[in-house]
Amino acid sequence: MRTDVSSPLVAAGDAVSSWASSVLAAWGPGADALYLATSEAGAREALAFWAAARATGFALAAPGAFPYTLANAPAGRIGTALGIRGPSVTLLGTFGDALAAATDDLADGLCTRPLVVHLDPVTPALTVTPAPTPWRLTHTVLTPTSLECYPSAPSATVVAGALER
Amino acid sequence: MTAVVAGYGAVTGLGAAADTWAGILAGRSAARPWEDLADEGFGVTTACRVTRLPPGDPVRRGRALADAAVADALVLADGALHGVAPDRIGVYLGTTMGESAGYEQATSSFSASAHHGGALAAHVASLVGATGPVRAYGTACAAGNYAIGAAAAAVRAGRVDVAIAGGVEPFSRIAMVGFARMRAMTPDLCRPFVAGRRGMQLGEGAAFVVIESAARVAARAARARAVVGALGLASDAHHPTSPRPDGSGMAAAMLAALSRSGLSPTDVDWVSAHGTGTPQSDAAEAVALRSVFPAGVPVSSIKGAIGHTMGAASAVETVVAVRALEEGLAPPNVNGSTPDPELGLDVVVTPRAADVRWVLNCAYAFGGLDSALVLGRAA
């Protein structure tokens, strides 16, 4: 399959994942699974990809940009950057949804040390025109002892400056 | 506690569950050219779209597909929800693009949350009156396995009494353009595991299963149609779209599913392969299968019959696996009757009668996601 890494859409799609990976790098070592919840990941990319495809004609749509239209694109990039080979789970929802799924799977033995993340823009996409947007990243790492304090597992939140589109 | 499938429903380009199963056994493909795609300027116009449902509102196509599949599953489950407290019913749904038309027809008042998989899951929850756990998995082409595996685990752990689980994927023009521009789509037929295979074919569909404990199904004198075993998950951590050529992530998922189910590879009677018909993915999957099953195992893909239904794919494949377990038949690899000998696989080319006790349903996705779900014959 062709991928076009020079596409501006690809670069834009990577900006959020790259920032998230840099934040999570300190938390990643030892994590054997990634649970990422989002409502917006892939949305701006899908809107932009489709708008560009209609403008240029489908035959000239940016091939490398399509994978970034998927909600699990950030989890794939983050997991690769952190070298996580266990479960990679993207949920469409809130940090609580990711926490619940990770806690269930931890209790069921699917993983032993999941990195739990919520990644979304500070303000949701309300327009078809992408614009630089700050993103919020909430994260924690669960261990088997965390099951004793669910759902109050401690977490940290980081907000990026507006990530350029 | 054993989790079992009490009912199933599906809607694909071949029809409902029974028609889909019959069509696969007969070697039929739902692929055909579409005039509307040609009129809109698509270079590739062949796809496996659902004709069973009227066109309806394109922005609610996923909901319509889910409605049809869930309704059929509940009919077959014969009273599964009767007397169950709403907070003891869970909904577990997988999808890739959600309501793709919502993105394609977006205006200045667009809201992602109205169109992504969370909205579809909430719709199904409302449909069945569930106030228990509602999960929407955005794990692309493996999402069905993720949803069904999580649902079965929830039933086994006693977190819910009944789980409605599956996958939905309405036809996506975004995906049609995207895969075509990535040169991942075949210009003719999808031929999984065949030498000279040229790519995938896009489909649409939905499939859902009703999962309960075996004890609960027996107590209400209903029929358990299959056992749901464990889900195995792994990640390639390699490339945004291409799988690891050594198939190590795929193999890890398969071995995890088997191990967690208390099975060994020699217990598996049929593998429902991911089998997209793309050169790279099929090759990597073949490497993985040979490493997990060195003595060989019957393998087939249904994507030649119904196309790649993305988030619904492994849910449809679960329903087909249930049918295989019920009928004692490994279905054929539609459009793939001349498997590539270099792949070294035992590809099922015509329906194969067999003592099908255990099936491994494999599904992989962009981002290097690897999943495998064990399904077994009901006692």
Coordinates of C-alpha atoms in Angstrom, one line a residue:
Chain A
M1 CA 0.0 0.0 0.0
R2 CA 1.1 3.5 -0.7
T3 CA 1.5 6.0 2.1
D4 CA 2.4 9.7 1.4
V5 CA 4.3 11.0 4.4
S6 CA 4.8 14.4 2.8
S7 CA 1.1 15.2 2.9
P8 CA 0.2 18.2 5.1
L9 CA -2.8 16.2 6.4
V10 CA -0.5 13.4 7.5
A11 CA 1.7 15.9 9.3
A12 CA -1.3 17.5 11.0
G13 CA -2.6 14.1 12.1
D14 CA 0.7 13.2 13.6
A15 CA 1.0 16.4 15.6
V16 CA -1.4 15.4 18.3
S17 CA 0.0 11.8 18.6
S18 CA 3.6 13.0 18.7
W19 CA 2.8 15.4 21.5
A20 CA 0.9 12.8 23.4
S21 CA 3.7 10.3 23.0
S22 CA 6.3 12.8 24.3
V23 CA 4.2 13.3 27.4
L24 CA 3.5 9.6 28.0
A25 CA 7.1 8.5 27.3
A26 CA 7.9 8.9 31.0
W27 CA 4.9 6.8 31.9
G28 CA 5.2 4.2 29.2
P29 CA 8.1 2.0 30.4
G30 CA 6.7 -1.1 31.9
A31 CA 3.2 -0.6 30.5
D32 CA 2.0 -3.7 28.7
A33 CA -1.2 -2.3 27.3
L34 CA -2.8 1.0 26.2
Y35 CA -6.4 2.0 26.8
L36 CA -7.2 5.3 25.0
A37 CA -10.6 6.9 25.1
T38 CA -11.5 9.8 22.8
S39 CA -14.5 11.4 21.2
E40 CA -12.7 13.5 18.6
A41 CA -9.6 11.6 17.5
G42 CA -9.9 11.1 13.7
A43 CA -12.8 13.5 13.4
R44 CA -11.0 16.6 12.2
E45 CA -8.8 14.4 10.0
A46 CA -11.9 12.7 8.5
L47 CA -13.5 16.1 7.8
A48 CA -10.3 17.5 6.3
F49 CA -9.6 14.4 4.2
W50 CA -13.1 14.3 2.7
A51 CA -13.2 18.0 2.0
A52 CA -9.8 17.8 0.3
A53 CA -10.8 14.8 -1.7
R54 CA -13.9 16.5 -2.9
A55 CA -11.9 19.6 -3.8
T56 CA -9.2 17.8 -5.7
G57 CA -11.2 15.0 -7.1
F58 CA -11.1 11.5 -5.5
A59 CA -8.2 10.4 -7.8
L60 CA -5.9 13.0 -6.2
A61 CA -6.9 12.5 -2.5
A62 CA -3.9 12.2 -0.2
P63 CA -3.3 8.4 0.3
G64 CA -1.4 8.7 3.5
A65 CA -4.0 10.8 5.2
F66 CA -6.7 8.2 5.3
P67 CA -5.3 6.2 8.2
Y68 CA -5.5 9.3 10.4
T69 CA -9.2 9.5 9.9
L70 CA -9.6 6.5 12.2
A71 CA -10.2 7.0 16.0
N72 CA -7.5 4.5 16.8
A73 CA -4.8 6.3 14.9
P74 CA -3.4 8.1 18.0
A75 CA -3.3 4.9 20.0
G76 CA -1.4 3.1 17.2
R77 CA 1.2 5.9 17.1
I78 CA 1.5 6.2 20.8
G79 CA 1.8 2.4 21.3
T80 CA 4.5 2.2 18.6
A81 CA 6.4 5.1 20.1
L82 CA 6.3 3.5 23.6
G83 CA 6.9 -0.1 22.3
I84 CA 3.7 -1.5 23.8
R85 CA 3.1 -5.0 22.4
G86 CA 0.1 -6.0 24.5
P87 CA -3.5 -4.9 24.0
S88 CA -4.2 -1.6 22.3
V89 CA -7.8 -0.6 23.0
T90 CA -9.5 2.6 21.7
L91 CA -12.8 3.5 23.2
L92 CA -15.1 6.2 22.0
G93 CA -15.9 8.0 25.2
T94 CA -14.5 9.5 28.4
F95 CA -11.5 8.9 30.6
G96 CA -13.9 7.0 32.9
D97 CA -14.7 4.6 29.9
A98 CA -11.1 3.9 29.4
L99 CA -10.6 3.4 33.1
A100 CA -13.5 1.0 33.4
A101 CA -12.4 -1.1 30.4
A102 CA -8.8 -1.2 31.6
T103 CA -9.9 -2.2 35.1
D104 CA -12.1 -4.9 33.8
D105 CA -9.4 -6.3 31.6
L106 CA -6.8 -6.0 34.4
A107 CA -9.1 -8.0 36.6
D108 CA -9.7 -10.6 33.8
G109 CA -5.9 -11.1 33.3
L110 CA -5.8 -9.5 29.8
C111 CA -3.0 -7.2 30.9
T112 CA -1.0 -6.4 34.1
R113 CA 0.0 -2.8 33.8
P114 CA -2.2 -0.8 31.4
L115 CA -1.5 2.8 30.5
V116 CA -4.9 4.5 30.5
V117 CA -5.4 7.7 28.5
H118 CA -8.0 10.2 27.5
L119 CA -7.2 12.4 24.5
D120 CA -9.5 15.0 23.1
P121 CA -9.4 18.7 22.0
V122 CA -10.3 21.2 24.7
T123 CA -13.2 22.3 22.5
P124 CA -14.9 19.8 20.2
A125 CA -15.0 20.2 16.5
L126 CA -17.9 22.4 15.5
T127 CA -16.8 23.2 12.1
V128 CA -15.7 21.5 8.9
T129 CA -12.7 23.9 8.8
P130 CA -9.9 22.6 10.9
A131 CA -8.1 25.1 13.1
P132 CA -5.2 25.1 15.6
T133 CA -6.6 23.6 18.7
P134 CA -5.4 22.8 22.2
W135 CA -5.7 19.2 23.2
R136 CA -6.1 17.7 26.7
L137 CA -4.4 14.5 27.7
T138 CA -5.4 12.7 30.9
H139 CA -3.4 9.6 31.9
T140 CA -2.7 7.1 34.6
V141 CA -1.1 3.7 34.9
L142 CA -3.0 0.9 36.6
T143 CA -1.5 -2.1 38.4
P144 CA -3.3 -5.0 40.1
T145 CA -3.3 -3.0 43.4
S146 CA -5.2 -0.2 41.7
L147 CA -8.2 -2.5 41.6
E148 CA -8.5 -1.8 45.3
C149 CA -9.0 1.9 44.8
Y150 CA -11.0 1.9 41.5
P151 CA -12.5 4.2 40.3
S152 CA -10.3 6.7 42.2
A153 CA -7.0 5.8 40.5
P154 CA -4.8 8.9 40.5
S155 CA -4.3 10.6 37.1
A156 CA -2.5 13.6 35.6
T157 CA -3.8 16.0 33.0
V158 CA -1.7 17.9 30.5
V159 CA -3.0 20.5 28.0
A160 CA -1.1 21.2 24.9
G161 CA -0.8 24.6 23.2
A162 CA -2.8 24.9 20.0
L163 CA -1.5 22.2 17.7
E164 CA -1.1 23.5 14.2
R165 CA -3.3 22.2 11.4
Chain B
M1 CA -19.1 -19.3 34.6
T2 CA -19.4 -20.1 30.8
A3 CA -20.6 -17.5 28.4
V4 CA -22.7 -18.6 25.5
V5 CA -24.3 -17.2 22.4
A6 CA -28.1 -17.4 22.9
G7 CA -28.9 -15.5 19.7
Y8 CA -27.3 -13.9 16.7
G9 CA -28.3 -11.5 13.9
A10 CA -26.5 -10.1 10.9
V11 CA -27.1 -8.0 7.8
T12 CA -24.6 -8.1 5.0
G13 CA -24.5 -7.7 1.2
L14 CA -25.7 -11.3 1.1
G15 CA -28.7 -10.6 3.4
A16 CA -29.5 -11.6 6.9
A17 CA -27.6 -14.3 8.9
A18 CA -29.2 -17.3 7.3
D19 CA -28.8 -15.9 3.8
T20 CA -25.2 -14.8 4.5
W21 CA -24.4 -18.3 5.7
A22 CA -26.1 -20.0 2.7
G23 CA -24.4 -17.6 0.3
I24 CA -21.0 -18.3 1.7
L25 CA -21.5 -22.0 1.5
A26 CA -22.6 -21.6 -2.2
G27 CA -19.5 -19.5 -2.9
R28 CA -21.5 -16.4 -3.7
S29 CA -20.1 -12.9 -3.6
A30 CA -22.1 -9.7 -2.9
A31 CA -19.7 -7.6 -4.9
R32 CA -21.2 -5.6 -7.7
P33 CA -20.6 -2.3 -9.4
W34 CA -22.7 0.7 -8.2
E35 CA -24.0 3.4 -10.5
D36 CA -24.2 6.1 -7.8
L37 CA -20.5 5.6 -7.1
A38 CA -19.7 6.0 -10.8
D39 CA -21.8 9.1 -11.0
E40 CA -20.0 10.6 -8.0
G41 CA -16.6 10.1 -9.6
F42 CA -15.2 7.1 -7.7
G43 CA -12.5 5.3 -9.5
V44 CA -13.4 2.0 -7.9
T45 CA -17.2 1.4 -8.0
T46 CA -17.5 -2.3 -7.0
A47 CA -18.5 -2.9 -3.4
C48 CA -20.6 -5.2 -1.2
R49 CA -23.4 -3.0 0.0
V50 CA -26.5 -4.0 1.9
T51 CA -29.6 -4.2 -0.2
R52 CA -31.9 -5.8 2.4
L53 CA -32.6 -2.4 4.0
P54 CA -34.2 0.6 2.2
P55 CA -31.7 3.5 1.6
G56 CA -33.1 5.7 4.4
D57 CA -31.3 8.6 5.9
P58 CA -27.6 8.0 5.1
V59 CA -26.6 9.8 8.3
R60 CA -28.5 7.1 10.3
R61 CA -27.5 4.1 8.2
G62 CA -25.4 2.6 11.0
R63 CA -28.3 2.8 13.3
A64 CA -30.6 1.1 10.8
L65 CA -28.1 -1.7 10.3
A66 CA -27.7 -2.2 14.0
D67 CA -31.5 -2.2 14.5
A68 CA -31.9 -5.1 12.0
A69 CA -29.1 -7.2 13.4
V70 CA -30.0 -6.7 17.0
A71 CA -33.7 -7.4 16.3
D72 CA -32.8 -10.7 14.7
A73 CA -30.5 -11.7 17.5
L74 CA -33.1 -11.0 20.2
V75 CA -35.7 -13.1 18.3
L76 CA -33.3 -16.0 18.1
A77 CA -32.4 -15.5 21.8
D78 CA -36.0 -16.1 22.6
G79 CA -36.7 -14.1 25.8
A80 CA -33.2 -13.3 26.8
L81 CA -34.2 -9.9 28.2
H82 CA -37.4 -10.9 30.0
G83 CA -37.2 -10.1 33.7
V84 CA -33.6 -8.7 33.4
A85 CA -33.0 -5.5 35.3
P86 CA -31.9 -2.8 32.8
D87 CA -28.7 -2.2 34.7
R88 CA -27.8 -5.8 34.3
I89 CA -27.9 -5.5 30.5
G90 CA -24.6 -4.4 28.8
V91 CA -24.0 -3.2 25.3
Y92 CA -20.6 -3.6 23.6
L93 CA -20.3 -2.3 20.1
G94 CA -17.4 -2.0 17.6
T95 CA -17.0 0.2 14.6
T96 CA -14.4 1.9 12.4
M97 CA -16.0 5.0 10.9
G98 CA -19.2 5.2 12.9
E99 CA -21.9 7.0 10.9
S100 CA -19.5 7.9 8.1
A101 CA -22.1 9.8 6.2
G102 CA -22.3 12.2 9.1
Y103 CA -18.7 13.2 8.4
E104 CA -19.2 13.2 4.6
Q105 CA -22.2 15.5 4.9
A106 CA -20.9 17.7 7.7
T107 CA -22.0 21.3 7.9
S108 CA -20.8 24.1 10.1
S109 CA -22.7 22.7 13.0
F110 CA -21.0 19.3 12.9
S111 CA -20.6 17.3 16.1
A112 CA -18.4 14.2 16.2
S113 CA -20.1 12.8 19.2
A114 CA -23.4 12.5 17.2
H115 CA -21.7 10.3 14.6
H116 CA -19.0 8.2 16.2
G117 CA -19.4 4.8 17.6
G118 CA -20.4 6.1 21.0
A119 CA -23.6 7.4 19.5
L120 CA -24.3 4.0 17.9
A121 CA -23.7 2.2 21.1
A122 CA -26.0 4.6 23.0
H123 CA -28.6 3.9 20.3
V124 CA -28.4 0.2 20.8
A125 CA -28.6 0.6 24.5
S126 CA -31.8 2.7 24.1
L127 CA -33.2 0.1 21.7
V128 CA -32.8 -2.8 24.2
G129 CA -33.5 -0.7 27.4
A130 CA -30.0 -1.2 28.7
T131 CA -28.6 1.0 31.5
G132 CA -25.7 -1.2 32.3
P133 CA -22.2 -0.9 30.8
V134 CA -22.2 0.7 27.3
R135 CA -18.9 0.4 25.5
A136 CA -18.0 1.6 22.0
Y137 CA -14.8 0.2 20.6
G138 CA -13.1 2.3 17.9
T139 CA -10.6 -0.5 17.1
A140 CA -11.2 -0.4 13.4
C141 CA -11.2 -3.7 11.6
A142 CA -10.9 -5.7 14.8
A143 CA -13.6 -3.9 16.7
G144 CA -16.2 -6.7 16.5
N145 CA -13.8 -9.2 18.3
Y146 CA -13.0 -6.6 20.9
A147 CA -16.7 -5.9 21.6
I148 CA -17.8 -9.6 21.7
G149 CA -14.7 -10.6 23.8
A150 CA -15.3 -7.9 26.3
A151 CA -19.0 -8.8 26.5
A152 CA -18.3 -12.4 27.2
A153 CA -15.8 -11.5 29.9
A154 CA -18.4 -9.3 31.5
V155 CA -20.9 -12.2 31.6
R156 CA -18.4 -14.6 32.9
A157 CA -17.3 -12.2 35.7
G158 CA -20.9 -11.5 36.6
R159 CA -20.8 -7.8 35.8
V160 CA -23.8 -8.2 33.6
D161 CA -26.5 -10.8 33.1
V162 CA -27.1 -10.3 29.4
A163 CA -24.7 -8.6 26.9
I164 CA -25.7 -7.4 23.4
A165 CA -22.4 -7.3 21.5
G166 CA -21.3 -6.8 17.9
G167 CA -20.1 -4.5 15.2
V168 CA -21.6 -2.0 12.8
E169 CA -20.2 -0.4 9.7
P170 CA -22.4 1.5 7.2
F171 CA -20.9 2.1 3.8
S172 CA -18.2 4.7 4.0
R173 CA -17.3 6.9 1.1
I174 CA -14.3 8.2 3.0
A175 CA -13.0 4.6 3.3
M176 CA -13.8 3.9 -0.3
V177 CA -11.6 6.8 -1.4
G178 CA -8.9 6.2 1.3
F179 CA -8.4 2.5 0.6
A180 CA -8.5 3.1 -3.2
R181 CA -5.8 5.8 -3.0
M182 CA -3.7 3.6 -0.8
R183 CA -3.9 1.1 -3.7
A184 CA -5.3 -1.5 -1.2
M185 CA -8.4 -2.2 -3.3
T186 CA -8.7 -4.9 -5.9
P187 CA -9.9 -3.8 -9.4
D188 CA -11.8 -7.1 -9.8
L189 CA -12.6 -9.6 -7.0
C190 CA -11.3 -10.0 -3.5
R191 CA -9.4 -13.3 -3.5
P192 CA -8.0 -14.0 0.0
F193 CA -4.8 -16.2 0.1
V194 CA -4.8 -16.6 -3.7
A195 CA -1.6 -16.1 -5.7
G196 CA -2.0 -12.8 -7.6
R197 CA -4.5 -11.5 -5.2
R198 CA -4.9 -7.8 -5.8
G199 CA -6.5 -6.3 -2.7
M200 CA -9.6 -5.9 -0.6
Q201 CA -13.2 -4.9 -1.4
L202 CA -15.2 -2.6 0.7
G203 CA -18.5 -3.9 2.3
E204 CA -21.0 -2.7 4.8
G205 CA -23.0 -4.6 7.4
A206 CA -23.7 -5.3 11.1
A207 CA -23.8 -8.3 13.3
F208 CA -24.8 -8.8 16.9
V209 CA -24.9 -11.7 19.4
V210 CA -26.8 -12.0 22.6
I211 CA -24.5 -13.4 25.3
E212 CA -25.6 -14.9 28.6
S213 CA -24.3 -17.5 31.1
A214 CA -24.9 -21.1 30.1
A215 CA -26.7 -21.6 33.4
R216 CA -29.1 -18.7 32.7
V217 CA -29.9 -20.0 29.2
A218 CA -30.5 -23.5 30.6
A219 CA -32.7 -22.1 33.4
R220 CA -35.1 -20.5 30.9
A221 CA -35.0 -23.6 28.7
A222 CA -33.5 -21.7 25.8
R223 CA -30.8 -22.9 23.4
A224 CA -27.1 -22.2 23.7
R225 CA -25.8 -21.9 20.2
A226 CA -22.0 -21.6 20.9
V227 CA -19.6 -21.0 23.7
V228 CA -17.6 -17.8 23.7
G229 CA -14.1 -18.3 24.9
A230 CA -11.4 -15.8 25.7
L231 CA -10.2 -12.9 23.6
G232 CA -6.5 -12.6 22.9
L233 CA -5.1 -9.1 22.1
A234 CA -1.6 -7.9 21.0
S235 CA -0.1 -5.0 19.2
D236 CA 2.5 -4.9 16.4
A237 CA 4.0 -1.5 17.5
H238 CA 5.4 -1.4 14.0
H239 CA 3.7 0.8 11.3
P240 CA 0.5 2.8 11.0
T241 CA -1.0 0.4 8.4
S242 CA 1.3 -2.5 7.5
P243 CA 1.5 -5.5 9.7
R244 CA 4.8 -7.0 11.0
P245 CA 5.9 -9.3 8.2
D246 CA 6.9 -11.9 10.7
G247 CA 3.3 -12.1 11.9
S248 CA 4.5 -12.0 15.5
G249 CA 1.7 -9.8 16.8
M250 CA -0.9 -11.9 15.1
A251 CA 0.6 -15.0 16.5
A252 CA 0.7 -13.5 20.0
A253 CA -3.0 -12.7 19.9
M254 CA -3.9 -16.2 18.7
L255 CA -1.8 -17.9 21.4
A256 CA -3.1 -15.6 24.1
A257 CA -6.7 -16.4 23.1
L258 CA -6.0 -20.2 23.2
S259 CA -4.0 -20.1 26.4
R260 CA -6.6 -18.0 28.2
S261 CA -9.3 -20.5 27.0
G262 CA -7.3 -23.5 28.3
L263 CA -6.8 -24.7 24.7
S264 CA -3.8 -25.7 22.6
P265 CA -3.5 -25.1 18.8
T266 CA -4.3 -28.7 18.1
D267 CA -7.7 -28.2 19.6
V268 CA -8.7 -25.7 16.9
D269 CA -10.8 -27.2 14.0
W270 CA -11.2 -24.1 11.8
V271 CA -9.7 -20.7 11.7
S272 CA -11.8 -17.8 10.5
A273 CA -9.0 -15.7 9.0
H274 CA -8.8 -12.0 8.7
G275 CA -8.0 -12.7 5.0
T276 CA -8.5 -9.3 3.4
G277 CA -7.1 -10.3 0.0
T278 CA -4.2 -7.8 0.2
P279 CA -0.8 -9.1 -0.6
Q280 CA 1.0 -8.0 2.6
S281 CA -1.7 -8.7 5.1
D282 CA -2.5 -12.2 3.8
A283 CA 1.2 -13.0 3.7
A284 CA 1.8 -11.9 7.2
E285 CA -1.3 -13.8 8.4
A286 CA 0.0 -16.9 6.7
V287 CA 3.3 -16.6 8.5
A288 CA 1.5 -16.2 11.8
L289 CA -0.8 -19.2 11.1
R290 CA 2.1 -21.5 10.2
S291 CA 3.9 -20.5 13.4
V292 CA 0.9 -21.1 15.7
F293 CA -0.3 -24.2 13.8
P294 CA 2.8 -26.0 12.5
A295 CA 0.8 -29.1 11.8
G296 CA -1.7 -27.1 9.8
V297 CA -5.3 -26.1 10.4
P298 CA -8.3 -25.5 8.0
V299 CA -8.5 -21.8 7.2
S300 CA -10.9 -19.6 5.3
S301 CA -11.9 -16.0 4.9
I302 CA -15.4 -14.8 4.3
K303 CA -14.3 -11.4 2.9
G304 CA -14.4 -12.7 -0.6
A305 CA -18.2 -13.2 -0.1
I306 CA -19.2 -10.0 1.7
G307 CA -16.3 -7.7 1.3
H308 CA -14.4 -6.1 4.2
T309 CA -17.1 -4.8 6.5
M310 CA -14.4 -3.2 8.8
G311 CA -15.8 -2.7 12.3
A312 CA -18.5 -5.2 11.6
A313 CA -16.2 -7.8 10.0
S314 CA -15.2 -9.8 13.0
A315 CA -18.7 -9.7 14.4
V316 CA -20.1 -11.1 11.2
E317 CA -17.3 -13.7 11.3
T318 CA -18.4 -14.6 14.8
V319 CA -21.9 -15.2 13.6
V320 CA -20.5 -17.4 10.7
A321 CA -18.4 -19.2 13.2
V322 CA -21.4 -20.0 15.4
R323 CA -23.1 -21.4 12.3
A324 CA -20.0 -23.4 11.5
L325 CA -20.1 -24.9 15.0
E326 CA -23.9 -25.6 14.8
E327 CA -23.7 -27.2 11.4
G328 CA -20.3 -29.0 11.7
L329 CA -19.2 -27.3 8.5
A330 CA -16.1 -25.2 7.8
P331 CA -17.2 -22.7 5.1
P332 CA -15.2 -22.1 2.0
N333 CA -12.8 -19.3 1.1
V334 CA -15.1 -17.6 -1.4
N335 CA -13.2 -16.4 -4.5
G336 CA -10.2 -18.2 -3.2
S337 CA -10.4 -21.7 -4.6
T338 CA -6.8 -21.6 -5.9
P339 CA -4.8 -20.8 -2.8
D340 CA -1.2 -19.7 -3.2
P341 CA 0.9 -22.7 -2.3
E342 CA 3.7 -20.5 -1.1
L343 CA 1.5 -19.4 1.8
G344 CA 1.6 -23.0 3.0
L345 CA -2.0 -23.0 4.3
D346 CA -4.8 -25.6 4.3
V347 CA -7.4 -23.3 2.8
V348 CA -10.9 -24.6 2.7
V349 CA -12.0 -24.3 -0.9
T350 CA -15.4 -26.1 -0.7
P351 CA -17.6 -26.5 2.4
R352 CA -15.9 -29.1 4.6
A353 CA -17.8 -31.3 6.9
A354 CA -15.9 -31.7 10.1
D355 CA -16.2 -32.2 13.8
V356 CA -16.0 -28.5 14.4
R357 CA -15.6 -28.1 18.2
W358 CA -13.4 -25.0 18.5
V359 CA -13.0 -22.0 16.1
L360 CA -10.5 -19.2 16.3
N361 CA -11.8 -16.0 14.8
C362 CA -8.9 -13.7 13.9
A363 CA -9.1 -10.0 13.1
Y364 CA -6.4 -7.3 12.6
A365 CA -6.5 -3.6 12.1
F366 CA -4.6 -0.5 11.2
G367 CA -2.4 0.7 14.0
G368 CA -1.1 -2.9 14.3
L369 CA -4.0 -4.2 16.3
D370 CA -4.1 -8.0 16.6
S371 CA -7.1 -9.9 18.0
A372 CA -8.3 -13.5 18.2
L373 CA -11.5 -14.8 19.7
V374 CA -12.2 -18.4 20.7
L375 CA -15.6 -19.9 20.0
G376 CA -16.7 -23.4 20.8
R377 CA -19.5 -25.8 20.2
A378 CA -22.3 -25.6 22.8
A379 CA -22.8 -28.6 24.9

